[in-house]
Short mmCIF file of C-alpha atoms in Angstrom, two decimals:
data_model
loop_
_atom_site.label_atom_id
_atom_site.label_comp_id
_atom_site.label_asym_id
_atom_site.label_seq_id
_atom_site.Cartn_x
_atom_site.Cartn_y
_atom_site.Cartn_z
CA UNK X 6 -31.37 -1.00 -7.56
CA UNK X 7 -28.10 1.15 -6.57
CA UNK X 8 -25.01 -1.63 -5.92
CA UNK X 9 -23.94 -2.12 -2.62
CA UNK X 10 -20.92 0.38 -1.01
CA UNK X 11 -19.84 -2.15 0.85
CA UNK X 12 -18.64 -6.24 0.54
CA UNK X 13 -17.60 -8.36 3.26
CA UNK X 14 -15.53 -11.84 3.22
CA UNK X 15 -15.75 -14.43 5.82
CA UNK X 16 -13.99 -17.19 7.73
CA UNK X 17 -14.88 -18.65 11.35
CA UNK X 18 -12.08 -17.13 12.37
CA UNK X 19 -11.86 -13.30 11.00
CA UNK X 20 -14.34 -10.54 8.68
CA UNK X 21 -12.66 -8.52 6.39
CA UNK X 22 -15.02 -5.51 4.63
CA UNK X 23 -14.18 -3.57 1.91
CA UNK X 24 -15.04 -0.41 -0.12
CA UNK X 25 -15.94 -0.89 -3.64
CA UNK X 26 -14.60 3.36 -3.50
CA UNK X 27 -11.14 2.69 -3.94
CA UNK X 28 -11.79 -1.10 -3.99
CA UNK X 29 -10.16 -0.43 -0.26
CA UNK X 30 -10.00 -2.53 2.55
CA UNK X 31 -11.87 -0.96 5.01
CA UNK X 32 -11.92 -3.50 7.93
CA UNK X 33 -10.22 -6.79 10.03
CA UNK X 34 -11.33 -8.21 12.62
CA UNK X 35 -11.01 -11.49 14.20
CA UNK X 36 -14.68 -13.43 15.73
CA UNK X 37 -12.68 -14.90 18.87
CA UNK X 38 -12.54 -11.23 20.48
CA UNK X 39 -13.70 -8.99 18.15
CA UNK X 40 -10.40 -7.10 17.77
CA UNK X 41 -10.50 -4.24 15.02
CA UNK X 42 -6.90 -4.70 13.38
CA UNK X 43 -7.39 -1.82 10.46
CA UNK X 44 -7.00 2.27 11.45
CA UNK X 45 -10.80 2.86 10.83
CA UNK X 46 -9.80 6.36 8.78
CA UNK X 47 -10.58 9.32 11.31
CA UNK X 48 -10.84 12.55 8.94
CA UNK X 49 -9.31 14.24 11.66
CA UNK X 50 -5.95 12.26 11.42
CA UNK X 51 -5.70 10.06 8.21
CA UNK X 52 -9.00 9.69 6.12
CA UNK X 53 -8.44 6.69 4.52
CA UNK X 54 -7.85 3.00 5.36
CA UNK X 55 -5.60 0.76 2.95
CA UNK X 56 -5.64 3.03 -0.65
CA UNK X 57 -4.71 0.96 -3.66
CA UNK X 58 -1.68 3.17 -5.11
CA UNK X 59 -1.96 3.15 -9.11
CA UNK X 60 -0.72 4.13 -11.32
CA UNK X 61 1.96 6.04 -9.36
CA UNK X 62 3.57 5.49 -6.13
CA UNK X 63 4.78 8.56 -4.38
CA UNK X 64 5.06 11.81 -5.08
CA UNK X 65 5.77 13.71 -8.60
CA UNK X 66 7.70 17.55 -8.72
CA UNK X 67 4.89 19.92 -8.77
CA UNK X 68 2.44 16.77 -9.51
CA UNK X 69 3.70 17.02 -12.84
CA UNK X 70 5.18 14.84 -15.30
CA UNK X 71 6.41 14.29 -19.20
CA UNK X 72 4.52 12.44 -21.81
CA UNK X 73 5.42 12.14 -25.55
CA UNK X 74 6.32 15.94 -25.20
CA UNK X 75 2.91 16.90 -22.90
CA UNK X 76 3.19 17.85 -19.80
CA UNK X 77 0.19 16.02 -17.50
CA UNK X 78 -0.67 16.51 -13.16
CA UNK X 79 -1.22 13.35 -11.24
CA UNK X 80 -1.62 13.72 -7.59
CA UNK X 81 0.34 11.66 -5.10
CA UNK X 82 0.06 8.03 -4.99
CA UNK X 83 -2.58 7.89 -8.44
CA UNK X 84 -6.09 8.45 -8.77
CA UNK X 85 -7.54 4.48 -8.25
CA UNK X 86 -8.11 5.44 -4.55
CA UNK X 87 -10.56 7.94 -5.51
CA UNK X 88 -12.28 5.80 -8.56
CA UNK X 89 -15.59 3.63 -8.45
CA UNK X 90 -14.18 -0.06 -8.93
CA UNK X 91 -16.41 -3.05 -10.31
CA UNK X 92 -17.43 -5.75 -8.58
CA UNK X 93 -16.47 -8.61 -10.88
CA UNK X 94 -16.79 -11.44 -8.28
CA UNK X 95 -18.24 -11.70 -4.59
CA UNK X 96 -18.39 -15.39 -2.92
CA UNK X 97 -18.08 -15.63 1.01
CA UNK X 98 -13.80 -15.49 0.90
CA UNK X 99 -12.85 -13.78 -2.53
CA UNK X 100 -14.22 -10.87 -3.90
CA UNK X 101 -12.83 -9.32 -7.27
CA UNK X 102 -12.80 -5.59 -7.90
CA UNK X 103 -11.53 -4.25 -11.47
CA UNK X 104 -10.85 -0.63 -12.96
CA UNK X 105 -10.37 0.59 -16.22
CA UNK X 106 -9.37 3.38 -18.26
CA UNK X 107 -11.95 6.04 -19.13
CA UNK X 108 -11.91 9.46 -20.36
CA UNK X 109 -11.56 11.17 -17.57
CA UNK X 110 -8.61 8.81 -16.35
CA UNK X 111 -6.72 9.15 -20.06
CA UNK X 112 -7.02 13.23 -19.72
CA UNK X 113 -4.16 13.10 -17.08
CA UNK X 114 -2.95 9.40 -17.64
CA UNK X 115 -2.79 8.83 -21.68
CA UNK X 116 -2.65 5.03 -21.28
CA UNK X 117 -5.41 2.18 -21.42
CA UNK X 118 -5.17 0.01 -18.64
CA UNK X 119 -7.46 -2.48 -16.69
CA UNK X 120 -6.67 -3.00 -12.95
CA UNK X 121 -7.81 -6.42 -11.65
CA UNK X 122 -7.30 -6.49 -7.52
CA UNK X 123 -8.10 -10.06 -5.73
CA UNK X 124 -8.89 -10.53 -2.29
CA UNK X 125 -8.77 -13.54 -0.25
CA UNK X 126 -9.43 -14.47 2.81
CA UNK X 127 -8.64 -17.72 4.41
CA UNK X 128 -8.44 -18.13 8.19
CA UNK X 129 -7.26 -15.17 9.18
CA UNK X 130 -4.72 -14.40 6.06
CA UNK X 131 -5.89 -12.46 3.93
CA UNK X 132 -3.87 -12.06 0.39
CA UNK X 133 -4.19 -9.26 -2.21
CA UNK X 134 -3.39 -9.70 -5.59
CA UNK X 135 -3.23 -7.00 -8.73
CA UNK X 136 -3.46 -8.21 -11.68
CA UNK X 137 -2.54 -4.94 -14.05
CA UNK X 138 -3.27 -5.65 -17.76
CA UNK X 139 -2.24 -3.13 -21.24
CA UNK X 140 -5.39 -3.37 -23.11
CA UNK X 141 -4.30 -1.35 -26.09
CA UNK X 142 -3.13 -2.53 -29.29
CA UNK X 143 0.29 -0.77 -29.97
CA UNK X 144 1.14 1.55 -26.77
CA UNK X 145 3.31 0.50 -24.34
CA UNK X 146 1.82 1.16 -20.53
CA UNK X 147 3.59 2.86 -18.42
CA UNK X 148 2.45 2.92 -14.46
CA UNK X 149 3.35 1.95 -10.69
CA UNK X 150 1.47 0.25 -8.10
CA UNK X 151 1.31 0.03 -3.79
CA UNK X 152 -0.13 -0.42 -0.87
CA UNK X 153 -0.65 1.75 1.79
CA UNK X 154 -2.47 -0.53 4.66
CA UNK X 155 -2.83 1.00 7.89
CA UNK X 156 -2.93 -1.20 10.84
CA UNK X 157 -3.98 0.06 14.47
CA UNK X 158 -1.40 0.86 16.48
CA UNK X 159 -1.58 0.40 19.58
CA UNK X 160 -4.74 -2.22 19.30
CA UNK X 161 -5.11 -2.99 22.94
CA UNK X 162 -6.50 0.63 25.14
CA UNK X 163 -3.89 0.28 27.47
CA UNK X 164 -1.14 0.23 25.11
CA UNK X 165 0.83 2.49 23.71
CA UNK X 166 2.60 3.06 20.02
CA UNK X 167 5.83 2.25 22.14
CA UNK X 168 5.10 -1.07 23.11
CA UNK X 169 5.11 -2.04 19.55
CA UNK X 170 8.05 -3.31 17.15
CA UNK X 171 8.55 -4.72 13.89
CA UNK X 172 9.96 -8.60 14.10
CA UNK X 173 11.84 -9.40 10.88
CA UNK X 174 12.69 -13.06 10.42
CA UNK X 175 16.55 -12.75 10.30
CA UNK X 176 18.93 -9.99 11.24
CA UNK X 177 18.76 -6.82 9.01
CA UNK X 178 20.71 -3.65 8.29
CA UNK X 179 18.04 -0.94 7.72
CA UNK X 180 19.45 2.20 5.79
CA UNK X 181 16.05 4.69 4.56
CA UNK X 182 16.17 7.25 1.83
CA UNK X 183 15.14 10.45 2.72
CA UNK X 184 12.46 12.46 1.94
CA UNK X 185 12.12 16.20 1.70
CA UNK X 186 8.04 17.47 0.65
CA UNK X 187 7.12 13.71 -0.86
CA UNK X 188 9.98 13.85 -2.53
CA UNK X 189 13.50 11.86 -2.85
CA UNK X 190 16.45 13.62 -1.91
CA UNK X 191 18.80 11.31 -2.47
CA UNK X 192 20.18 11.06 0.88
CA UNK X 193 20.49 8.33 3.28
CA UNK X 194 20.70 7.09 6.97
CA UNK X 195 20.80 4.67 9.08
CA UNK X 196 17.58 3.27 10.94
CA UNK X 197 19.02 -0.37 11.98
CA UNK X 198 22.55 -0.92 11.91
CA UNK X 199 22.23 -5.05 12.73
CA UNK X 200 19.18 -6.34 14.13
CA UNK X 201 16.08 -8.35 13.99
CA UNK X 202 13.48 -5.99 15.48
CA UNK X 203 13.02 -2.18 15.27
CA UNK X 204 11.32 -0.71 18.35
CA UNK X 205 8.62 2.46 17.10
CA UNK X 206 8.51 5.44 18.77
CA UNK X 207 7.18 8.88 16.65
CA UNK X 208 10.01 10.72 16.56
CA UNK X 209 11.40 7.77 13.56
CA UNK X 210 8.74 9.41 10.98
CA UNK X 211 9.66 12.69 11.76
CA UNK X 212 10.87 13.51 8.58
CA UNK X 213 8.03 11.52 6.70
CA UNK X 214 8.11 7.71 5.91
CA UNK X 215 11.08 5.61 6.22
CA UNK X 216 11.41 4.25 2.56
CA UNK X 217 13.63 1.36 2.16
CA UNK X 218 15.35 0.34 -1.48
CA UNK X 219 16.86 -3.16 -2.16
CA UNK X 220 15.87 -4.68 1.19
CA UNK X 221 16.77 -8.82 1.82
CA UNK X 222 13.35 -9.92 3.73
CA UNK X 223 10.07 -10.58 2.42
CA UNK X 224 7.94 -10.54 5.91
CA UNK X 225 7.93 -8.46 9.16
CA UNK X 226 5.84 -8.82 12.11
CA UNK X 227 4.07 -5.90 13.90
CA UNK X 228 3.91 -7.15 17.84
CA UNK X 229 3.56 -5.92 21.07
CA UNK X 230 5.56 -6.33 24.29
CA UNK X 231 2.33 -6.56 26.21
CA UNK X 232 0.21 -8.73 24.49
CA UNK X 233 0.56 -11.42 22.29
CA UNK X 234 -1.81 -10.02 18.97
CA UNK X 235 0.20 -9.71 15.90
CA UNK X 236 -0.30 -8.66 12.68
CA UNK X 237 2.46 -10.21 9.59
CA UNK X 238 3.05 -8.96 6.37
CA UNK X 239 4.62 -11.20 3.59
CA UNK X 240 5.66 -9.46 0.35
CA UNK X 241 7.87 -11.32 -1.89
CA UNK X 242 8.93 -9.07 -5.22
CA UNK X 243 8.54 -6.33 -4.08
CA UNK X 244 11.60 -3.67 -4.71
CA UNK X 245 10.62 -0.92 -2.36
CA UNK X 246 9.31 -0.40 1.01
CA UNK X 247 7.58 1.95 2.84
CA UNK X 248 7.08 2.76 6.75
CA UNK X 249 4.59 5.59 8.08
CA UNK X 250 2.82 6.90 10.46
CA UNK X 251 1.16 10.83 10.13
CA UNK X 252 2.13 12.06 13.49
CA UNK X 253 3.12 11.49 17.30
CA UNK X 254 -0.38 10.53 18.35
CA UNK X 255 -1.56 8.79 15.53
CA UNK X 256 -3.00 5.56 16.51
CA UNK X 257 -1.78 3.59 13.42
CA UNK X 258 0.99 2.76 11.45
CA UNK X 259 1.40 1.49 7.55
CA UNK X 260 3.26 -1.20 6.15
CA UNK X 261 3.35 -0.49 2.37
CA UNK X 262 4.75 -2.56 -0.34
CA UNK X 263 5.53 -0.79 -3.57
CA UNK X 264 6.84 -1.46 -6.83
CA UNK X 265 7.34 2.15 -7.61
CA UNK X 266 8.84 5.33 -5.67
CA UNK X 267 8.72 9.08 -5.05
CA UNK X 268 10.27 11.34 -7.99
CA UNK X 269 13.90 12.65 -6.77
CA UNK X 270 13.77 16.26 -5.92
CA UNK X 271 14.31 18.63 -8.98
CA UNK X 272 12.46 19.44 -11.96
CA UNK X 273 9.77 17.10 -13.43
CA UNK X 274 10.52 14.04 -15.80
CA UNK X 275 9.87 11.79 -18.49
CA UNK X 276 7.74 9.22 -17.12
CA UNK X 277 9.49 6.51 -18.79
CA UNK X 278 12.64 7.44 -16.94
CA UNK X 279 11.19 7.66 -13.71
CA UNK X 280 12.59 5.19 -11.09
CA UNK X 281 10.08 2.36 -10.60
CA UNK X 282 8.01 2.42 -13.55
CA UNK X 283 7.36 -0.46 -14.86
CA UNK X 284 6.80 -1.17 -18.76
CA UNK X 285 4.23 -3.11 -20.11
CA UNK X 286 3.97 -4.06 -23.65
CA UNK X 287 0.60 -4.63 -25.24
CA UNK X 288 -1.59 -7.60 -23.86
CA UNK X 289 1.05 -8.32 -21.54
CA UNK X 290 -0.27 -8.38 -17.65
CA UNK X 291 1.56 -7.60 -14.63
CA UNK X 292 1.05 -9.63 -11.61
CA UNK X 293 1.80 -9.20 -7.68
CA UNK X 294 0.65 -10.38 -4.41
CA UNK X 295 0.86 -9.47 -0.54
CA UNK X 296 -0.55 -10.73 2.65
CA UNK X 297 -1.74 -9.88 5.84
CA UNK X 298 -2.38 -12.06 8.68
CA UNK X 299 -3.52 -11.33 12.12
CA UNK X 300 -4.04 -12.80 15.41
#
């Protein structure tokens, strides 16, 4: 019998479905008013929902990088969006997807890795976990990991993207690195000088996401002016931020949590020098967690 595509967790209060393709979630919505929270992936915008970024966040010069004197292409944000995940564990509020290395994986990623990613849903917050172990014996893993979630935006019809700000629990001073083709240039400017919420309007991701470095809060709030749904993200650890939507137009926008960044401009790199990778030794896991909660 072929596996099921699709898995679904439930509360009395909210559904959440996901994609064993890219072990993606692919759906939120709470059973009061059956309000769709996730961007349901129109090809003709953005195809994809919430991709799992791994084992690279961002973009690489010319998709290329250095390897123990190889040179090896690996397209933006990884290839576990595009992979066939496991389905380790399904019960009605957590459901455990898990990837790991294979041939054709190793021909443009030379490491063994397995990629454990936890969901669970309780209420309405629902909390993803990675769990990113080095399998191998004696070689070091090298890798990043993200996420890329794309929440509706507006959610209500007679809404617009304007009505909509991110609420950040304190006052913050917002400064984004720029980015020029996927790619860091190391410039900077100014988004937020002192404030607690940033109003969104289009013409803020003209030039591409707003990435954010060394931040000092853990949660922001996506709310509207005219109606009182919401939709929090908590994400404690993480070093880098991102901010995006594709285009004026676009009915969504993404709050995505990294622990990893886009290659500077410039020739390609060792991988172990790039900014954000993170080093695992063998047997050693690496662990991280975010959350989303609506209402």
């Amino acid at each position: 019998m072929p596996h099921p595509t699709h898995y679904t967790l439930f509360t009395p209060s909210c559904r959440a479905t996901f994609a064993s393709h890219g072990a993606e979630l692919t759906s939120l919505v709470t059973s009061a008013n059956g309000l769709e929270y996730l961007w349901p992936a129109d090809p003709a915008v953005w195809g994809r929902h919430a991709p799992v970024l791994f084992p690279l966040v961002g973009r690489l010069p010319g998709d290329v990088y250095h390897h123990e004197g190889r040179d090896y292409k690996l397209p933006q944000h990884g290839f576990a969006r595009d992979q066939q995940f496991a389905v380790l564990r399904h019960q009605p509020t957590e459901l455990v997807f898990q990837l790991q290395h294979d041939e054709s994986t190793r021909s443009i990623f030379p490491f063994a890795f397995e990629l454990t990613i936890t969901y669970t849903l309780r209420d309405t917050l629902l909390t993803v976990r990675w769990d990113v172990r080095n399998p191998a014996p004696a070689q070091p893993l090298l890798f990043s990991i993200g996420a890329h979630p794309a929440v509706r935006c507006p959610l209500l019809p007679n809404e617009v993207f304007e009505d909509y700000f991110f609420e950040f629990d304190h006052p913050v001073r917002l400064e984004r690195h720029l980015l020029e083709g996927g790619l860091l240039t190391g410039q900077t400017a100014p988004v937020l000088t002192e404030g607690n919420v940033l109003p969104l309007r289009y013409d803020l991701f003209a030039d591409d996401a707003l990435v954010f470095k060394h931040y000092d809060f853990t949660r922001l709030t996506l709310r509207s002016r005219k109606s009182v749904h919401f939709v929090r993200f908590q994400f404690d650890g993480f070093p880098y931020l991102g901010l995006w939507t594709k285009r004026p137009g676009a009915g969504f926008v993404c709050v995505e949590p990294w622990h990893g960044v886009a290659s500077p401009t410039g020739a390609p790199g060792e991988l172990r020098d790039k900014e954000g990778i993170l080093t695992l030794a063998p047997g050693q896991v690496f662990s991280a967690a975010y959350s989303i909660e609506v209402g």
